[in-house]
JSON list of C-alpha atoms in Angstrom, two decimals:
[
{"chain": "A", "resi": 1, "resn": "UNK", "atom": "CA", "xyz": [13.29, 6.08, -33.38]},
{"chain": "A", "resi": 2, "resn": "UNK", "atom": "CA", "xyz": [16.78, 4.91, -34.07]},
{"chain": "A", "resi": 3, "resn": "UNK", "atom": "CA", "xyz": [17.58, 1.10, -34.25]},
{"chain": "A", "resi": 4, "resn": "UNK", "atom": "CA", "xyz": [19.28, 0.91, -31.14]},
{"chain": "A", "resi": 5, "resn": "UNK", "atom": "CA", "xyz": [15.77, 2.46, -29.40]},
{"chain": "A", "resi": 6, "resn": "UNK", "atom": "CA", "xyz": [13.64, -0.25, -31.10]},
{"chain": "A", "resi": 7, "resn": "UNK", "atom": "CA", "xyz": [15.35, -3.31, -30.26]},
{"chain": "A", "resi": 8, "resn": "UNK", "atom": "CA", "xyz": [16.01, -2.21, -26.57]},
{"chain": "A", "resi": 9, "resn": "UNK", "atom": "CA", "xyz": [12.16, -1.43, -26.70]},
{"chain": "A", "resi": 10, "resn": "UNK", "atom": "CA", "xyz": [11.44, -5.04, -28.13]},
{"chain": "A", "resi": 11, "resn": "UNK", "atom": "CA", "xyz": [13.42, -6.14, -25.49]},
{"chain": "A", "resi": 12, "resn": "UNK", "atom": "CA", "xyz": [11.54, -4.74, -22.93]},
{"chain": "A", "resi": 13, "resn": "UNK", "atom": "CA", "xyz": [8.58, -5.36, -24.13]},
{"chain": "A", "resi": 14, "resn": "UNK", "atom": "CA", "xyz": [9.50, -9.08, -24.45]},
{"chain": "A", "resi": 15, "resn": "UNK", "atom": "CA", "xyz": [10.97, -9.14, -20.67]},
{"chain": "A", "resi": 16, "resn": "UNK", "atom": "CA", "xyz": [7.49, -7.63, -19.75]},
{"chain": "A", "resi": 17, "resn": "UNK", "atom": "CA", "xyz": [4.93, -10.13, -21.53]},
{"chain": "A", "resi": 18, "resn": "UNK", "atom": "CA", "xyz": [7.82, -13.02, -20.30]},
{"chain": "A", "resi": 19, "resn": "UNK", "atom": "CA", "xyz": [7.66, -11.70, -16.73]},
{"chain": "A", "resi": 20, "resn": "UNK", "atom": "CA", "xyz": [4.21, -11.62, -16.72]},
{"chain": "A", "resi": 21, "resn": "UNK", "atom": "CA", "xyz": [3.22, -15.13, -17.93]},
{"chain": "A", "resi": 22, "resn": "UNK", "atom": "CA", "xyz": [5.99, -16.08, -15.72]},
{"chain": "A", "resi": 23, "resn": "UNK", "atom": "CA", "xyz": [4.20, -14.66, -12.78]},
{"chain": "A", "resi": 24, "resn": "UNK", "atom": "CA", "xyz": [0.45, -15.39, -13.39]},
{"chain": "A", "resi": 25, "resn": "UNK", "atom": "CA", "xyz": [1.33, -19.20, -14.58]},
{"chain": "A", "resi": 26, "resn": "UNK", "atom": "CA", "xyz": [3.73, -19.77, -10.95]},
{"chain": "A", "resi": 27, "resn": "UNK", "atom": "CA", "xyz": [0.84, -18.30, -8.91]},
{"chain": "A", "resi": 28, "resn": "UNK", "atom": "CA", "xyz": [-2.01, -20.12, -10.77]},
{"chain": "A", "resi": 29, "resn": "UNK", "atom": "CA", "xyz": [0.11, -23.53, -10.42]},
{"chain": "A", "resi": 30, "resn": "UNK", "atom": "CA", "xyz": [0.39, -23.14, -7.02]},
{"chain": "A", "resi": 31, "resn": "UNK", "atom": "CA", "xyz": [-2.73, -21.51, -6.25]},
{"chain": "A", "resi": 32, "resn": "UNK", "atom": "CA", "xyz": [-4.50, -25.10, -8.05]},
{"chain": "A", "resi": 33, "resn": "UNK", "atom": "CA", "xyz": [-2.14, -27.17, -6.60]},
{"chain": "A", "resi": 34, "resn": "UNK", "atom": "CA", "xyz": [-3.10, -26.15, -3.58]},
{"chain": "A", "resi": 35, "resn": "UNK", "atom": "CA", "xyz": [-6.44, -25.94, -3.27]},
{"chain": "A", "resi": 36, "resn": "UNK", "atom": "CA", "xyz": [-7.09, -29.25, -5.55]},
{"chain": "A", "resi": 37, "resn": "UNK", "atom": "CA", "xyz": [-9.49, -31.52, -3.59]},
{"chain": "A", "resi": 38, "resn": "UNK", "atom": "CA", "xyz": [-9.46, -29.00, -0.89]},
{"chain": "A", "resi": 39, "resn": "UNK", "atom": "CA", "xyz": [-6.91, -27.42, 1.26]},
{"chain": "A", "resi": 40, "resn": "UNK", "atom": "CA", "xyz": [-8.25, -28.74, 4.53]},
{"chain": "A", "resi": 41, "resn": "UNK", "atom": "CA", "xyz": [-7.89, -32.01, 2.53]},
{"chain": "A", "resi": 42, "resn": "UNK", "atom": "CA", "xyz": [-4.79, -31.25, 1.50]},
{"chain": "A", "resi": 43, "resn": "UNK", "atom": "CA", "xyz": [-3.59, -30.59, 4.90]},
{"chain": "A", "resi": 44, "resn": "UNK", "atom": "CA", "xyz": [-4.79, -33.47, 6.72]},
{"chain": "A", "resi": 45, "resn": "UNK", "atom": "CA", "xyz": [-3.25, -35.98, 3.53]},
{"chain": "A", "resi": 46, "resn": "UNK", "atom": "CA", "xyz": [0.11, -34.25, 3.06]},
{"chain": "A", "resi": 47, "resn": "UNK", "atom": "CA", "xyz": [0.96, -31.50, 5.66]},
{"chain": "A", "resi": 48, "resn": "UNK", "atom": "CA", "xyz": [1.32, -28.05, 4.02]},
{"chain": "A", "resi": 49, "resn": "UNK", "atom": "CA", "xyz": [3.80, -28.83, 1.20]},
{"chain": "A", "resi": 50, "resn": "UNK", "atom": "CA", "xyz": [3.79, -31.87, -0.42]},
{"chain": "A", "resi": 51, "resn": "UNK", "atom": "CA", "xyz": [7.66, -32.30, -0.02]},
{"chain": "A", "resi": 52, "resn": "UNK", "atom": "CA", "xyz": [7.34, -31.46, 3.98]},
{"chain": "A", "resi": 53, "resn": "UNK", "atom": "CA", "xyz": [6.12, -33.99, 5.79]},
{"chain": "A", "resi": 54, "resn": "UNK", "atom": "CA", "xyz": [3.04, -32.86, 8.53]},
{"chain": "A", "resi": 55, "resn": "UNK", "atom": "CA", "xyz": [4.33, -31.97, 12.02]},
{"chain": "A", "resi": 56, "resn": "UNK", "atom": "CA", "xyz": [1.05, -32.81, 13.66]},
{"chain": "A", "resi": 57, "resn": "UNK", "atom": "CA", "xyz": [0.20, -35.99, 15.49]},
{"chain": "A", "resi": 58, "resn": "UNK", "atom": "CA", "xyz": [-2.46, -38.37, 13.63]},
{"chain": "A", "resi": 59, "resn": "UNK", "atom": "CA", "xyz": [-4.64, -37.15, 16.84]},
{"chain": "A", "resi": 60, "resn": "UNK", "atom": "CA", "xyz": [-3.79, -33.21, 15.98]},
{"chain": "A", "resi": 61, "resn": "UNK", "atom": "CA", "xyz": [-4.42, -33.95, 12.45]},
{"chain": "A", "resi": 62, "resn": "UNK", "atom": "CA", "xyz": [-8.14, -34.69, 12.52]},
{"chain": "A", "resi": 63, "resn": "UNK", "atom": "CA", "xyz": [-8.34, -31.10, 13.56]},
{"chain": "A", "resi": 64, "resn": "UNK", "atom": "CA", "xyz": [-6.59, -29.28, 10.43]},
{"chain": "A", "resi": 65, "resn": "UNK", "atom": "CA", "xyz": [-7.29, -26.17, 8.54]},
{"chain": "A", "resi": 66, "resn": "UNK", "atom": "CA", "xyz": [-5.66, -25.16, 5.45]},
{"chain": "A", "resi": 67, "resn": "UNK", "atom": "CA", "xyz": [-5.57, -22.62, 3.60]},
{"chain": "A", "resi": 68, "resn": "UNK", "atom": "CA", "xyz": [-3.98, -20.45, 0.53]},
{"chain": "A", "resi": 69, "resn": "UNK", "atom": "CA", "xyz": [-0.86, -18.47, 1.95]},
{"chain": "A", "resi": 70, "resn": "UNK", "atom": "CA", "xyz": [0.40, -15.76, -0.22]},
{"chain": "A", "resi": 71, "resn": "UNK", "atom": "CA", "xyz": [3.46, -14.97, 1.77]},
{"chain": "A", "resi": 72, "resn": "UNK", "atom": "CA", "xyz": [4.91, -17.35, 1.23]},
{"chain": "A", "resi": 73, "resn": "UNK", "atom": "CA", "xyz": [2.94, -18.66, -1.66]},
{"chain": "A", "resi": 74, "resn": "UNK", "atom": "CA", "xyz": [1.48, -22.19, -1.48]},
{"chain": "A", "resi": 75, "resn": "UNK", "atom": "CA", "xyz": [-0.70, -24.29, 1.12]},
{"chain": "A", "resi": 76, "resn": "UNK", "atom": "CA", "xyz": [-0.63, -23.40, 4.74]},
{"chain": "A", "resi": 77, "resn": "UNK", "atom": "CA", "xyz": [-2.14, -25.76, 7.70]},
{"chain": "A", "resi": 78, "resn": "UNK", "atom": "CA", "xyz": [-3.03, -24.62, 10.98]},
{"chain": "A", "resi": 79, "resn": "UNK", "atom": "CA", "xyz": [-4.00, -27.48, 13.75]},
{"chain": "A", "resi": 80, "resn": "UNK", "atom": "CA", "xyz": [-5.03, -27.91, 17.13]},
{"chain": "A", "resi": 81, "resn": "UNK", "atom": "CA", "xyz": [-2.51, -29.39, 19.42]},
{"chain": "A", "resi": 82, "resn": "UNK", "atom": "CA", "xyz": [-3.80, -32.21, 21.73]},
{"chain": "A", "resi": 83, "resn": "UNK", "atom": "CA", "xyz": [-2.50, -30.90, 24.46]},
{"chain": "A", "resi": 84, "resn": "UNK", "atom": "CA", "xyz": [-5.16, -27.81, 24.01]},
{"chain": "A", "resi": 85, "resn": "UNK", "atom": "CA", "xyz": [-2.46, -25.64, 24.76]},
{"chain": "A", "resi": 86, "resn": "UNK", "atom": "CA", "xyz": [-2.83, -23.63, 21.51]},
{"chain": "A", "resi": 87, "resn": "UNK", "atom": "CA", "xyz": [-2.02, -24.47, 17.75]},
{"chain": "A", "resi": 88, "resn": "UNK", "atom": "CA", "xyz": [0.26, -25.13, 15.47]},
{"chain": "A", "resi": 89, "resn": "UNK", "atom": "CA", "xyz": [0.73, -23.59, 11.58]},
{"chain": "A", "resi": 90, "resn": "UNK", "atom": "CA", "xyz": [2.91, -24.85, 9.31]},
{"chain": "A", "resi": 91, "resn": "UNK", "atom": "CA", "xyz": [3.58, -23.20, 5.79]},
{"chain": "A", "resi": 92, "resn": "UNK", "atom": "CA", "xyz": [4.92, -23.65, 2.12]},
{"chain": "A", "resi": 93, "resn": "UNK", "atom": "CA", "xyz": [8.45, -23.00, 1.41]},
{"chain": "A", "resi": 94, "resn": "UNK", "atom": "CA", "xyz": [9.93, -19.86, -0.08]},
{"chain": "A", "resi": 95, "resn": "UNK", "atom": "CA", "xyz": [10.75, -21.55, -3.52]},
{"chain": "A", "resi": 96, "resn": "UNK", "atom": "CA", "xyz": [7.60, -21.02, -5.35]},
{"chain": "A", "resi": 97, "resn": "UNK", "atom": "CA", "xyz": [7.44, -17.26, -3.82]},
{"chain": "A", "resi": 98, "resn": "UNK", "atom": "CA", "xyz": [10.46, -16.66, -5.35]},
{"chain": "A", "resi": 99, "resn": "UNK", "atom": "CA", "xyz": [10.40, -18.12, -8.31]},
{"chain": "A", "resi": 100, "resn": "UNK", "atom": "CA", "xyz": [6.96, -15.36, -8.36]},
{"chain": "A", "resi": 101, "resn": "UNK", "atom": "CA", "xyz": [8.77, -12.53, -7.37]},
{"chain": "A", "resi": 102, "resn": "UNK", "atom": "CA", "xyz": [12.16, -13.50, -10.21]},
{"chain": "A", "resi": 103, "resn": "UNK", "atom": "CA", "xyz": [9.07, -13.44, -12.77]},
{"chain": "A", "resi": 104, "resn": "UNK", "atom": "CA", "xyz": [7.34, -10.31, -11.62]},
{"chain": "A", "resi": 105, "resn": "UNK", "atom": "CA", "xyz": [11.25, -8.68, -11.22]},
{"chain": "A", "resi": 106, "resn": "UNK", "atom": "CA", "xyz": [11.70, -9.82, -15.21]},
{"chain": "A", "resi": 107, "resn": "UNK", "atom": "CA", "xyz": [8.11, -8.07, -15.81]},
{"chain": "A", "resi": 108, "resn": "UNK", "atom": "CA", "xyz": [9.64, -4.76, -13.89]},
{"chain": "A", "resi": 109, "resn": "UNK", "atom": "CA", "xyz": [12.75, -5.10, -16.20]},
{"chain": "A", "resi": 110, "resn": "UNK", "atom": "CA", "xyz": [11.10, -5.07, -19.06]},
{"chain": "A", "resi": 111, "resn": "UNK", "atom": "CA", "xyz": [8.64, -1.77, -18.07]},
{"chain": "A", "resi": 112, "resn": "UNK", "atom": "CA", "xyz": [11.49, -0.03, -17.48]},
{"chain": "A", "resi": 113, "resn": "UNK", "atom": "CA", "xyz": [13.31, -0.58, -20.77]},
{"chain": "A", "resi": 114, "resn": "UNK", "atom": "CA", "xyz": [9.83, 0.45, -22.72]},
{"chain": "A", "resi": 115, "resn": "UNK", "atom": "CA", "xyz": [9.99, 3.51, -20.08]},
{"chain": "A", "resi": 116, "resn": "UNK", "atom": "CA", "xyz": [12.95, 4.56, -20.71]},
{"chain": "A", "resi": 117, "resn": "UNK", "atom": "CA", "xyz": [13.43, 4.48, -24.51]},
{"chain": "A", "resi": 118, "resn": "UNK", "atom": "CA", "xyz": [10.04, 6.33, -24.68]},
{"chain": "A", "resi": 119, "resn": "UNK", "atom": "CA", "xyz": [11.10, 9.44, -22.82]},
{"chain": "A", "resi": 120, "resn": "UNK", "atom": "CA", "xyz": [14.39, 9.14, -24.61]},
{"chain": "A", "resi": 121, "resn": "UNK", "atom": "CA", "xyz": [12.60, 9.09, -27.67]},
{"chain": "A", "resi": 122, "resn": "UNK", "atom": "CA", "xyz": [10.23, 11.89, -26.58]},
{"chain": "A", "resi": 123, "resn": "UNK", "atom": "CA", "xyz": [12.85, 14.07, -25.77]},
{"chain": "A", "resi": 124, "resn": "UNK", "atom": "CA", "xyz": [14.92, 13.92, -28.88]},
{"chain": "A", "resi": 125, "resn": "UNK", "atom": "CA", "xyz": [11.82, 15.24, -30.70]},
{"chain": "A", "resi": 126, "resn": "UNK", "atom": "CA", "xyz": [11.34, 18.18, -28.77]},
{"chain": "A", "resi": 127, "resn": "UNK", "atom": "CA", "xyz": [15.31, 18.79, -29.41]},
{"chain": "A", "resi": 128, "resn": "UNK", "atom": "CA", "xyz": [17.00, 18.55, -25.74]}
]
């Protein structure tokens, strides 16, 4: 394998651990953050992202459910309305899902740089 080979393969195998951590440490942050004390909790205390403010009524607040969304990623709240006519659901914003999906795109990067200097590689042995 010629130099060029091995530090494009470094490289991709850097992008992929990078992309990786990236992705598992975004998810597990949000996952905890949303779920700490409990979602329902969560919901009724801060609406379904902390930097959105609820859109219930205190009286269609006492009858919250949260839970984990994972499109978008983060805390979701569904309430009742109190005018019975249905309910309302509220979710996270798109930042944390795409800061997930940049990390698992870096991840993708990187497999295809180990991919592709592989076959390369493979391919020069066999002599075509």
């Amino acid at each position: 394998m010629g130099t060029r080979r091995r530090v494009i393969r470094l490289i991709g195998i850097w992008l992929l651990v990078v992309g990786a951590v990236a992705f598992v440490v975004v998810v597990g942050e949000t996952w905890a953050g949303a779920v700490n004390k409990g979602v329902d909790y969560k919901c009724r205390v801060e609406g379904p992202h902390p930097t959105v403010p609820a859109l219930a009524l205190v009286s269609e607040a006492v009858h919250v459910h949260g839970y984990f969304s994972w499109l978008p990623l983060g805390r979701a709240c569904t309430w009742e309305r109190a005018d019975g006519l249905g309910f309302v659901t509220a979710g996270p914003d798109w930042q944390d899902t795409l800061t997930a999906a940049g990390s698992a795109l870096v991840a993708v990067v990187g497999i295809a740089c180990v991919v592709t200097v592989d076959r390369s590689c493979r391919r020069a042995r066999r002599g075509g």
